[in-house]
Coordinates of C-alpha atoms in Angstrom, one line a residue:
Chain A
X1 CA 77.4 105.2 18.1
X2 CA 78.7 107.7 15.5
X3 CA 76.7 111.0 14.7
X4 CA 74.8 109.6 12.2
X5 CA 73.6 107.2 14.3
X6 CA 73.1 109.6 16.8
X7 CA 71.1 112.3 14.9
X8 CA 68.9 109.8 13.2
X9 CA 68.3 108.3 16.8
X10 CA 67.2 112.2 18.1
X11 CA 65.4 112.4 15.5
X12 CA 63.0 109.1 16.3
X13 CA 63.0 109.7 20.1
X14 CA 61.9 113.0 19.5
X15 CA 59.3 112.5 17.1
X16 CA 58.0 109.3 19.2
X17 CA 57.6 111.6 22.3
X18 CA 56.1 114.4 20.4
X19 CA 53.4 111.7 19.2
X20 CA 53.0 110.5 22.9
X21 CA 53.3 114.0 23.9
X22 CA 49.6 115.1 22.2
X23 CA 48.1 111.6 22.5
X24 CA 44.0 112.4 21.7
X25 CA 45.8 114.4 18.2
X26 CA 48.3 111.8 17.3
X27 CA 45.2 109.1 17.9
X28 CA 43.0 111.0 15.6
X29 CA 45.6 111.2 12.9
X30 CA 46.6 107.5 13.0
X31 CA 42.6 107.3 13.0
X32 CA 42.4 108.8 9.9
X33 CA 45.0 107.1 7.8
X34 CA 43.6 103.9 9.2
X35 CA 40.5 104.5 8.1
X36 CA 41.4 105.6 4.3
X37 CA 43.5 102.6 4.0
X38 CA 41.0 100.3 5.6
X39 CA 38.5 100.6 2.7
X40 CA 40.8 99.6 -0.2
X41 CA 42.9 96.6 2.2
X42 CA 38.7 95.6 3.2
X43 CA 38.3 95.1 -1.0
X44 CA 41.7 93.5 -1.4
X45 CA 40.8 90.7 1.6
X46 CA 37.5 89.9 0.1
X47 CA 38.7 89.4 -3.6
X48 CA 41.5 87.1 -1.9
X49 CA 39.0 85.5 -0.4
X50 CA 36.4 85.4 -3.5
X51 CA 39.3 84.3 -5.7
X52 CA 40.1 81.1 -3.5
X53 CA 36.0 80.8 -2.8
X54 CA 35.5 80.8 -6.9
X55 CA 38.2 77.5 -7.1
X56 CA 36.2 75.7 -4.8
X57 CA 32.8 76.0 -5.9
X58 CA 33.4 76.1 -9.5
X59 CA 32.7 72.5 -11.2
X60 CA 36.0 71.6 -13.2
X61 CA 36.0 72.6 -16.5
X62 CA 35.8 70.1 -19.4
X63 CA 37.1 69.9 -22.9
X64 CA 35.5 67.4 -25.3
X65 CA 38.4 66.1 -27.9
X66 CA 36.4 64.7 -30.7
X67 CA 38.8 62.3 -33.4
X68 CA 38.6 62.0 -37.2
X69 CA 35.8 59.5 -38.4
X70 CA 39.5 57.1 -39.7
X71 CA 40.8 57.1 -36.4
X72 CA 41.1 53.8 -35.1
X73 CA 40.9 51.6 -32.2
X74 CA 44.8 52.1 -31.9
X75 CA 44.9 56.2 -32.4
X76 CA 42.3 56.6 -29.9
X77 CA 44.2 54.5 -27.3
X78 CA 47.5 56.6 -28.7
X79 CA 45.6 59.9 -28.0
X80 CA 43.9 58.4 -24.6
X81 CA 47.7 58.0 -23.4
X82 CA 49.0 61.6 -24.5
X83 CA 46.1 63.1 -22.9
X84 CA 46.9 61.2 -19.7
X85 CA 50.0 62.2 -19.5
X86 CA 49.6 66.1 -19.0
X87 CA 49.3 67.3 -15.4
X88 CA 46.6 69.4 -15.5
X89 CA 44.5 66.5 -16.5
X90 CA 42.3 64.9 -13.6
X91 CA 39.9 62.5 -15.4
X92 CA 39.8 61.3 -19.3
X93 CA 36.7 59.4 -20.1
X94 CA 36.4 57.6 -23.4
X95 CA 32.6 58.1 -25.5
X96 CA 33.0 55.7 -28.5
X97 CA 31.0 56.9 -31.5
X98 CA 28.6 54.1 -30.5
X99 CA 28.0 54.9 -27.3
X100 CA 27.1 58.6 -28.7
X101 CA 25.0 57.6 -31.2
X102 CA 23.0 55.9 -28.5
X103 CA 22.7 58.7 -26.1
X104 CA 21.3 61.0 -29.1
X105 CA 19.1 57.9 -29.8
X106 CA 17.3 58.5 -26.3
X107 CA 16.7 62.1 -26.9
X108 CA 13.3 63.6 -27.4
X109 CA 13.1 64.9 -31.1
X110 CA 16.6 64.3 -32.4
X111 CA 15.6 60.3 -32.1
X112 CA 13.5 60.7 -35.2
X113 CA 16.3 62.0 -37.2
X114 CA 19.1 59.9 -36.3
X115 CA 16.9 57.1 -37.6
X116 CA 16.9 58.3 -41.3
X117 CA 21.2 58.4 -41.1
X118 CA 22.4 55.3 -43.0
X119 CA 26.0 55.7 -41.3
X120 CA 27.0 57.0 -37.7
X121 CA 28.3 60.5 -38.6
X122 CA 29.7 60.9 -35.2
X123 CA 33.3 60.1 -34.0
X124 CA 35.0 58.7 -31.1
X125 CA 35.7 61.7 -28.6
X126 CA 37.2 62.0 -25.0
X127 CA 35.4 64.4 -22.5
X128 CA 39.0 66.0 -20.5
X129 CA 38.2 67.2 -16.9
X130 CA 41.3 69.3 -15.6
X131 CA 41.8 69.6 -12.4
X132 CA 42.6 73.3 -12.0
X133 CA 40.3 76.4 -13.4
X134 CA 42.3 78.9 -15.2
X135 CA 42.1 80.1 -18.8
X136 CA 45.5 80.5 -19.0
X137 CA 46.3 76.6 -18.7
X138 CA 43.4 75.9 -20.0
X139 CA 43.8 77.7 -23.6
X140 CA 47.6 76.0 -23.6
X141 CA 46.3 72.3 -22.8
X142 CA 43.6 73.2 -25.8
X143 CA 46.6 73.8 -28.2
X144 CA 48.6 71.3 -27.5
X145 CA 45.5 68.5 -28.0
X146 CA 44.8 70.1 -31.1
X147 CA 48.4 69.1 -32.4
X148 CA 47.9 65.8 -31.7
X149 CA 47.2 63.1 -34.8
X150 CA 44.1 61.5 -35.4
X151 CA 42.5 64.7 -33.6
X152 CA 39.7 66.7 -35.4
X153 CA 38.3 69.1 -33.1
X154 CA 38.4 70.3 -29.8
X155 CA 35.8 71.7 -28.2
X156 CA 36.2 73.6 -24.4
X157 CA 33.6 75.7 -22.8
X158 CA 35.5 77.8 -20.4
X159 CA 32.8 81.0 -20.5
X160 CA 32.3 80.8 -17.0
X161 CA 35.9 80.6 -16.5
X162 CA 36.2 83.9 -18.5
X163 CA 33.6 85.2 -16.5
X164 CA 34.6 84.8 -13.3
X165 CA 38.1 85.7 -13.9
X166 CA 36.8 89.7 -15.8
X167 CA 34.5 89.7 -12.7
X168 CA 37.7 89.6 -10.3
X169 CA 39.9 91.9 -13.0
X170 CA 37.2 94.4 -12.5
X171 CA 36.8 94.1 -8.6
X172 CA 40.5 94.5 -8.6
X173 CA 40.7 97.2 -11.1
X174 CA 38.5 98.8 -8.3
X175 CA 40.4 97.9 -5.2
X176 CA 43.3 99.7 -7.2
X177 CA 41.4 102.5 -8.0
X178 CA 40.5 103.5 -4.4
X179 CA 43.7 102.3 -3.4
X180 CA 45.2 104.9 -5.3
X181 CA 42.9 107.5 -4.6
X182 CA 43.2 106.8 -0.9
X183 CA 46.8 106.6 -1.0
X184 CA 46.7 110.0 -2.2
X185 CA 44.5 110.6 0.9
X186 CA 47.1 109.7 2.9
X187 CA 49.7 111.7 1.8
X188 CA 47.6 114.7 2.1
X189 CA 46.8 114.4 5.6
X190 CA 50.8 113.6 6.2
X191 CA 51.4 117.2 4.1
X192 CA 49.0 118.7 6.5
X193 CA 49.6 117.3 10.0
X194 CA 53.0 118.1 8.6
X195 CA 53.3 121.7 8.2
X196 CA 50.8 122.4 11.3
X197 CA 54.0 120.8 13.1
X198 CA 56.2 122.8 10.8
X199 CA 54.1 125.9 12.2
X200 CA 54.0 124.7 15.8
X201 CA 57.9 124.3 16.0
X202 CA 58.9 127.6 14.0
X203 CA 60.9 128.7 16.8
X204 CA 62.8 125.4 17.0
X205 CA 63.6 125.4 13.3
X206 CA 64.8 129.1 13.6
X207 CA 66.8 128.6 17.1
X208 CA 68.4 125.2 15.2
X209 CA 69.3 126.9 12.3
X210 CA 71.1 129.5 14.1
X211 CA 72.8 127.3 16.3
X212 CA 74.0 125.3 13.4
X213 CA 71.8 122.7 12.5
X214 CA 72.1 121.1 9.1
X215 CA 68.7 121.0 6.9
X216 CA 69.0 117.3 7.1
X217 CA 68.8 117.3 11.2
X218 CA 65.7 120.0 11.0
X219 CA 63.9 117.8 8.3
X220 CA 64.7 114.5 10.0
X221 CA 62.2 114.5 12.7
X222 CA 59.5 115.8 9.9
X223 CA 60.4 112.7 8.3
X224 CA 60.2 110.5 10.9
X225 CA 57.1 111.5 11.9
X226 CA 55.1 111.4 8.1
X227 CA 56.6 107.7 8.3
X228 CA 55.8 106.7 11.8
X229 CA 52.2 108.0 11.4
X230 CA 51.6 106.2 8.0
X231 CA 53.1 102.8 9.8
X232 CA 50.9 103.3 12.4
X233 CA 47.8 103.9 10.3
X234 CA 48.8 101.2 8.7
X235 CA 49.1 99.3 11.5
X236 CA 45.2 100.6 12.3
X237 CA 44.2 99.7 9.2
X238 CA 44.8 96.1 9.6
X239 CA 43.4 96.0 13.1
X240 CA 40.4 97.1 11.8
X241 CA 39.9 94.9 8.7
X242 CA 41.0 91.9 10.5
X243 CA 38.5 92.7 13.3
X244 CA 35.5 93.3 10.8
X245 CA 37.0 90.2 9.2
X246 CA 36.1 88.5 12.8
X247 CA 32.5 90.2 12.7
X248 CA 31.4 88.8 9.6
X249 CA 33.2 85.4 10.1
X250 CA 30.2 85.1 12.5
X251 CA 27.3 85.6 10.2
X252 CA 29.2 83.8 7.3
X253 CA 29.3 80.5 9.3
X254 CA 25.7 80.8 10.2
X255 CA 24.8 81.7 6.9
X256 CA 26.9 78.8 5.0
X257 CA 25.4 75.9 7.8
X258 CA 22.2 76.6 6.1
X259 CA 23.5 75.9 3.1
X260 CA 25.6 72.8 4.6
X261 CA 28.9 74.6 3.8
X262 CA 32.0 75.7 5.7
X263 CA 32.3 79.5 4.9
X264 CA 34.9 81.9 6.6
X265 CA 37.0 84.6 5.2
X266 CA 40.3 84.6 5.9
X267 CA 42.1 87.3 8.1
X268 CA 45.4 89.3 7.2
X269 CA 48.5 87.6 8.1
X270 CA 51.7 89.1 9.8
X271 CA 53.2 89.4 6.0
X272 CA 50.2 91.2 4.9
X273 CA 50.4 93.4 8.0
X274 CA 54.1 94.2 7.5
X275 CA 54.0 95.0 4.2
X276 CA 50.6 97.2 4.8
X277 CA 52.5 98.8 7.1
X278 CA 55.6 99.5 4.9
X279 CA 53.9 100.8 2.3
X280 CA 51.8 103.5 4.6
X281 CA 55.2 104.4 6.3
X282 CA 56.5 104.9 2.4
X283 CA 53.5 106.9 1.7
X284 CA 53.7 109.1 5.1
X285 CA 57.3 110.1 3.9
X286 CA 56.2 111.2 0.9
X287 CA 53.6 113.4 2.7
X288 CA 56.1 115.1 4.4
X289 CA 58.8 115.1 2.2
X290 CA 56.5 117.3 -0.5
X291 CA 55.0 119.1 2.9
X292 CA 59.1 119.7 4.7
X293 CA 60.1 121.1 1.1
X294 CA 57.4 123.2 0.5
X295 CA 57.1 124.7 3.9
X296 CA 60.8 124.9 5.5
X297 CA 62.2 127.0 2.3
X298 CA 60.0 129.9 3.1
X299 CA 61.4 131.0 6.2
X300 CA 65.0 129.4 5.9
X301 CA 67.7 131.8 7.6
X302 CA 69.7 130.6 4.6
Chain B
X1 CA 97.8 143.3 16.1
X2 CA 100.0 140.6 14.5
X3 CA 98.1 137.2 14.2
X4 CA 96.0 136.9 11.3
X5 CA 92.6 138.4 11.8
X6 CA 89.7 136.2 12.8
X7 CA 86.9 138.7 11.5
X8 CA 87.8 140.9 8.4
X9 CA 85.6 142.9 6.7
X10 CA 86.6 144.7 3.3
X11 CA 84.1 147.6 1.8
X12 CA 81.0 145.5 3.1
X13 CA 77.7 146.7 1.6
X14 CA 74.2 145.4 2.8
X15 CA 71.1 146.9 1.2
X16 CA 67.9 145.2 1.9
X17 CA 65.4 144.9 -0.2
X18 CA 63.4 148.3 -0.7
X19 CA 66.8 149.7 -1.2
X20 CA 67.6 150.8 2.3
X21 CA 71.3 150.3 2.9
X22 CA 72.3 149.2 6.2
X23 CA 75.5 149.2 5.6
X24 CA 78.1 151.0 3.3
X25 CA 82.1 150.4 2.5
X26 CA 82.6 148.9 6.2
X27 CA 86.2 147.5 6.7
X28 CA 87.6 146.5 9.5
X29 CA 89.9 143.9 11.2
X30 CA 89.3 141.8 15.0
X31 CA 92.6 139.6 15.7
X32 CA 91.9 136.6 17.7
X33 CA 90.9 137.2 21.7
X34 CA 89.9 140.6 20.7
X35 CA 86.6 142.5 22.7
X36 CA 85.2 144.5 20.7
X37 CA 82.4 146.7 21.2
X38 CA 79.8 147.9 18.1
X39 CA 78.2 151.0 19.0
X40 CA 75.9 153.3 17.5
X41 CA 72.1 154.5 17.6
X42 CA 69.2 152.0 16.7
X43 CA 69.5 151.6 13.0
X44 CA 73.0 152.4 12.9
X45 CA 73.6 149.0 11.6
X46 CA 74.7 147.2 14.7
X47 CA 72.7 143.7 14.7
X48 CA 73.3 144.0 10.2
X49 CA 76.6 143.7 11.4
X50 CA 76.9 140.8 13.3
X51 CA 74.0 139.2 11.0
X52 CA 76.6 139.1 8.5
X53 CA 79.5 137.3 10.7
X54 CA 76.8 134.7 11.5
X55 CA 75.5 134.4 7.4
X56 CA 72.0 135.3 9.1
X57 CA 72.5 138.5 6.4
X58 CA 74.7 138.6 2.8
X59 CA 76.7 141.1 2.0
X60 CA 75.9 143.1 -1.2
X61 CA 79.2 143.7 -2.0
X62 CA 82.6 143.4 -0.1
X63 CA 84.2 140.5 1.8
X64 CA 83.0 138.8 5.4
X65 CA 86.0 136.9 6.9
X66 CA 85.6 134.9 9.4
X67 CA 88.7 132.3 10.5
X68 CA 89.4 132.6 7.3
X69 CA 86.7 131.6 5.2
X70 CA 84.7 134.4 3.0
X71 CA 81.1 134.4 4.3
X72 CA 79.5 136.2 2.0
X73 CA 80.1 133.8 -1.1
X74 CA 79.8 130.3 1.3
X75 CA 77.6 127.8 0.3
X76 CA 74.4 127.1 2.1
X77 CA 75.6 123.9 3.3
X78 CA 78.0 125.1 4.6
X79 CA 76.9 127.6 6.9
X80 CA 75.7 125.3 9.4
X81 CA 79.3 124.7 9.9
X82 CA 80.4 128.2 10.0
X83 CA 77.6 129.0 13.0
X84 CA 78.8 125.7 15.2
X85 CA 81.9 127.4 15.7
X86 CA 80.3 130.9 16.8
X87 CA 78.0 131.2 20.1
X88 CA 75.0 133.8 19.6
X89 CA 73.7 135.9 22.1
X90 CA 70.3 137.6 21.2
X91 CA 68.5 140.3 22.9
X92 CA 65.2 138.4 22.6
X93 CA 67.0 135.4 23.9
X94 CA 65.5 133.0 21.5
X95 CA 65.0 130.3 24.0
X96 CA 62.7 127.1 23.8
X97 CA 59.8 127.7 26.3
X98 CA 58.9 124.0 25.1
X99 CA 61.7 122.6 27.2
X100 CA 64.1 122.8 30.1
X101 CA 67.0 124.7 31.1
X102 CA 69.1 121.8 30.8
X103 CA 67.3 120.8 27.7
X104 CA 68.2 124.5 26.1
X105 CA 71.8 124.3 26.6
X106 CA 72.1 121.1 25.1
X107 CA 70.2 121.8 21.8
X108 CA 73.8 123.0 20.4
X109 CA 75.7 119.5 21.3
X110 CA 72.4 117.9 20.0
X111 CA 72.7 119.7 16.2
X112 CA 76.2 119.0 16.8
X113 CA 75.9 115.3 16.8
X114 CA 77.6 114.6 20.7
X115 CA 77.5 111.3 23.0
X116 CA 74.7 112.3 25.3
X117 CA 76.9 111.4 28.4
X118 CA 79.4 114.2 27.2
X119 CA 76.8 116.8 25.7
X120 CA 75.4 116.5 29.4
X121 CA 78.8 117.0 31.3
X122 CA 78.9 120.3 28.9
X123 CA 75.9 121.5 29.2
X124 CA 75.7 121.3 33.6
X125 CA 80.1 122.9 33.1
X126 CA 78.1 125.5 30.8
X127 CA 75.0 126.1 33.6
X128 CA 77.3 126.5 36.1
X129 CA 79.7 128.6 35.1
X130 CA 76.5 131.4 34.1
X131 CA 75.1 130.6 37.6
X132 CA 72.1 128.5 36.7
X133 CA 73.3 124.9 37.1
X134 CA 70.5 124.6 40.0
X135 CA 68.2 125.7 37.8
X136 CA 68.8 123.1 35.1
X137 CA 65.2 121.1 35.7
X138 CA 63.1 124.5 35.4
X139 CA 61.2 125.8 32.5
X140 CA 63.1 129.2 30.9
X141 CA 59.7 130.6 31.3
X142 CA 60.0 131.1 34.8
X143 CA 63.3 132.7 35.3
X144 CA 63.7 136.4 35.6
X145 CA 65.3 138.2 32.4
X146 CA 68.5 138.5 33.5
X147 CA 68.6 134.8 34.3
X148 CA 67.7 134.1 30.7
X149 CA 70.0 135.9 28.8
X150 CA 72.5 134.4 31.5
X151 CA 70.8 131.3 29.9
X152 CA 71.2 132.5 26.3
X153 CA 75.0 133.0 27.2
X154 CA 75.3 129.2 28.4
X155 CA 73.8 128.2 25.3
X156 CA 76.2 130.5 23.3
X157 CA 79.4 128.9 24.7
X158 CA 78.4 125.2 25.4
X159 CA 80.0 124.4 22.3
X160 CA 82.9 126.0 23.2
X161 CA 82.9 128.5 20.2
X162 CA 85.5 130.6 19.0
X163 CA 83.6 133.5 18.3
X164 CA 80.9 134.7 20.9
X165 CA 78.7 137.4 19.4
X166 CA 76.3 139.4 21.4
X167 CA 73.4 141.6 20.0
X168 CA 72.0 144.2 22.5
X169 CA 72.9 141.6 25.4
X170 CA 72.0 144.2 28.2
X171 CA 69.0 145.9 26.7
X172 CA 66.4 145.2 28.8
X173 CA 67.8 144.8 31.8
X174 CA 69.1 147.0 34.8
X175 CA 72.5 148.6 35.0
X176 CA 73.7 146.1 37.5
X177 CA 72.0 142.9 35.6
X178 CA 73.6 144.6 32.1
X179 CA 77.1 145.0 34.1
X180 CA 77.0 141.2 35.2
X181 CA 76.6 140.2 31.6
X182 CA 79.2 142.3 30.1
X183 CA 81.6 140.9 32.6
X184 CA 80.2 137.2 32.0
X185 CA 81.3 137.9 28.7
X186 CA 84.5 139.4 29.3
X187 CA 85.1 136.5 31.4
X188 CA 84.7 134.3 28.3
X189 CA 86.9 136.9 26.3
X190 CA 89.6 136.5 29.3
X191 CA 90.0 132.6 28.4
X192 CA 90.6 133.1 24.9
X193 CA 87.3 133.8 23.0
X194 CA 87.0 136.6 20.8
X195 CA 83.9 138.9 21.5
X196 CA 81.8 141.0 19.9
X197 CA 79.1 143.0 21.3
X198 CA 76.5 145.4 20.1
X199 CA 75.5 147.8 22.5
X200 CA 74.4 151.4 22.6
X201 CA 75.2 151.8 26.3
X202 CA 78.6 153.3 26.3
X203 CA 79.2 152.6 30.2
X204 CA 80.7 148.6 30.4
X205 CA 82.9 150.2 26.9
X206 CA 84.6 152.7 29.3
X207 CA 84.9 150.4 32.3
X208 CA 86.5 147.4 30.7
X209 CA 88.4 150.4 28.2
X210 CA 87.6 148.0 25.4
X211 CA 87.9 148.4 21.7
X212 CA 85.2 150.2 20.0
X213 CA 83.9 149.9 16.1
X214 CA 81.3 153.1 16.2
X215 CA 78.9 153.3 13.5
X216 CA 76.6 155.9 12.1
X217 CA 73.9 155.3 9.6
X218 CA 75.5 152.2 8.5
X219 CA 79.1 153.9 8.5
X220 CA 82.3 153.3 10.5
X221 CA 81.9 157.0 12.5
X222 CA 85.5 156.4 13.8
X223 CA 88.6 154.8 12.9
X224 CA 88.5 151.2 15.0
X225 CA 90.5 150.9 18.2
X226 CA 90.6 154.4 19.0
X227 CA 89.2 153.5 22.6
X228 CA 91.8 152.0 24.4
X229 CA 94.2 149.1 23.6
X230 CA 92.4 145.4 23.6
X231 CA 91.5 143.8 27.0

């Protein structure tokens, strides 16, 4: 092991055992960041879980193609084909201009007025069901059916597809929000656990510094400890969503049996947790990177 | 006197701030394995002195020496460095009450980025040779003040520095306590280290008829090495 390896090794052990050292104070800490970060990763689980909830409940949306009145027997098969052909198309179902002339026919009030046309004004049209729900795929299919010969209009109602997706880009406008403000929680409470430890090991900064330590070994611990709190808060965090997670799963199932449904939102994975934890561990750093250079300047022996 | 010196000072200056100068147009030379006493009243500029060999202090104006590199114009970074290869003795000690007597010693291996195995060897070679090695488990709280500048010495040399510097090592402690420490010292001095002490008791100075620098309100009150020839 070289001195590198060494010192940043030192540095760990000794922070680890200063944490286990004051155990009630180091639990309260972790507490703390667990908390502040449970409230935004709580939003971010249940918008997952809305998100996937909204696919499956949502009816598939629908776009009616309608043809020119001179489209024949022939471009309406042509057009049938092409429309077939696209992925994102589950179902194509053919309304001849007959067959809508009917259905008005049986209408209460519009019956009376169909009568009096000498002609059938209306054309042969496809209603297109696609199989997945997002504007984005939705908007392109529209497009490219527009190019198409022999095609008039097109016609999709995707409002509620609109709707639901501004209703999740507003809850996760939100999640951010706290997420943000929270985060900032976090690296306050690093900068202060931070330079209380700064004050409780004065003499050990001084007695380093005059035996030769480098401002890289005296900071190193500080460090180390910002980062190991914010992964274990981090760490908390997840614990705790995942268990309330577990809580409500209860009632959810209860509540969606009445309803004939399978309901259950679905926990934090090991990816989720690692990455929670990472980014609390980055945030703890910062905390005591802003806290170590604010507060071991002021009394440097030079 | 004819190896190159390991301290040299050249019209040193060190005012703090409020103006008050500590120390005015000091120059002097110690040649390796030198012991050398700095004597004087309280405020005679004593611990400036040796604040200034450590980089604790800057010098105003002049040149600090020290194995050949000037001091007063090093960088911050690398000071550290410069203070690995010099072993401090305080009269307050400066110990860690937070840790053991074995823990103590070892801090200075620790900054210095040793094997454990080794830095441990050191440190025990370092306790014993100050008379504490079966002491090593205690807390420094508990020993007697003698035994903890004793401490402060095994801390000072564990890294096997070149330069040991003491700052009132004997001050609060009884003549026959203050005489074992000036000889534990001179012991070090004996195997090669250079030594400097700042004292005001003038009795180990005539015993061990060591070099003296004297200074009076921050002034050289004598020419150096008027006392006696170097141990």
């Amino acid at each position: 092991m070289n001195a590198w390896l060494r010192h940043h090794w030192l540095g760990f052990s000794q922070t680890a055992r200063r944490l286990a050292a004051t155990p009630l104070a180091s639990l309260l800490n972790v507490a703390v960041i667990g908390v502040a970060l449970a409230l935004p990763l709580g939003g971010y689980v249940l918008l997952v879980n809305l998100q996937a909830f909204s696919r499956d409940i949502a009816t598939d949306p629908q776009v009616s193609v309608f043809l020119a009145a001179d489209a024949g027997k022939n471009d309406a098969a042509e057009v049938e084909k092409r429309l077939r052909a696209f992925p994102a198309v589950r179902a194509v179902q053919f309304v001849g201009k007959e067959q809508a002339l009917a259905s008005l026919k049986q209408r209460p009030g519009v019956a009376e007025l169909v009568a009096t046309l000498q002609d059938n004004p209306l054309p042969d049209a496809f209603v297109v069901t696609l199989g997945q729900a997002e504007t984005a795929l939705a908007q392109a299919l529209e497009r490219d059916i527009r190019m198409m010969p022999k095609v008039a209009h097109v016609q999709a109602d995707w409002m509620w597809m609109r709707r639901v997706e501004s209703a999740l880009r507003f809850g996760r406008t939100g999640v951010a929000l706290v997420a943000a403000l929270l985060g900032f929680g976090l690296v306050a409470v690093t900068f202060n656990t931070i330079r209380l430890q700064i004050l409780t090991q004065r003499e050990e900064i001084e007695v380093s510094r005059l035996i030769g330590a480098t401002d890289a070994y005296i900071r190193r611990p500080f460090y180390y400890l910002g980062a190991l709190q914010g992964a274990l808060g981090g760490g908390a965090a997840l614990a705790m969503v995942n268990a309330g997670i577990l809580v409500l799963n209860r009632d959810l199932s209860g509540l969606a049996g009445l309803f004939g449904g399978n309901l259950a939102l679905e926990p934090l994975g090991a990816a989720d947790g690692v990455a929670v934890a990472a980014f609390a561990a980055a945030l703890g750093w910062i905390g005591s990177f802003l806290s170590v250079s604010r507060h071991l300047q002021k009394n440097s022996l030079q | 006197m004819s190896a190159a010196p390991i301290i040299s000072f050249s019209q040193v200056c060190k005012r703090y701030p409020g103006g008050y100068e500590a120390l005015s147009d000091i120059s002097f030379t110690i040649a390796p394995g030198e012991m050398v006493f700095v004597t004087g009243a309280s405020g005679a500029g004593k611990s400036t002195l040796l604040k200034l060999i450590a980089a604790i202090e800057r010098a105003n104006s002049g040149t600090v020496l020290v194995g050949g590199q000037n001091v007063s114009a090093m960088r911050s970074g690398g000071i550290p460095f410069l203070r690995r290869n010099l072993g401090l003795v305080f009269q307050d000690q400066k110990l860690l009450f937070d840790r053991s007597v074995f823990d103590n010693v070892i801090l200075p291996l620790q900054v210095s980025g040793h094997a454990y195995r080794d830095a441990a060897r050191r440190a025990r070679a370092a306790l014993d040779k100050v008379g504490l090695l079966e002491r090593e488990r205690a807390n420094p709280i508990t020993l007697s003040g003698g035994e903890q500048q004793r401490l402060c010495i095994a801390r000072a040399i564990v890294n096997r520095p070149s330069i040991l510097l003491a700052d009132e090592p004997t001050a609060n402690l009884d003549a026959a306590y203050a005489e074992l420490i000036v000889d534990m010292v001179h012991s070090f001095n004996q195997v090669g280290v250079t030594a400097l002490i700042a004292t005001h008791d003038e009795r180990p100075i005539a015993r061990l008829r060591a070099r003296t620098i004297a200074l009076a309100r921050g002034r050289l009150a004598a020419s150096p090495g008027t006392v006696g020839p170097p141990a």
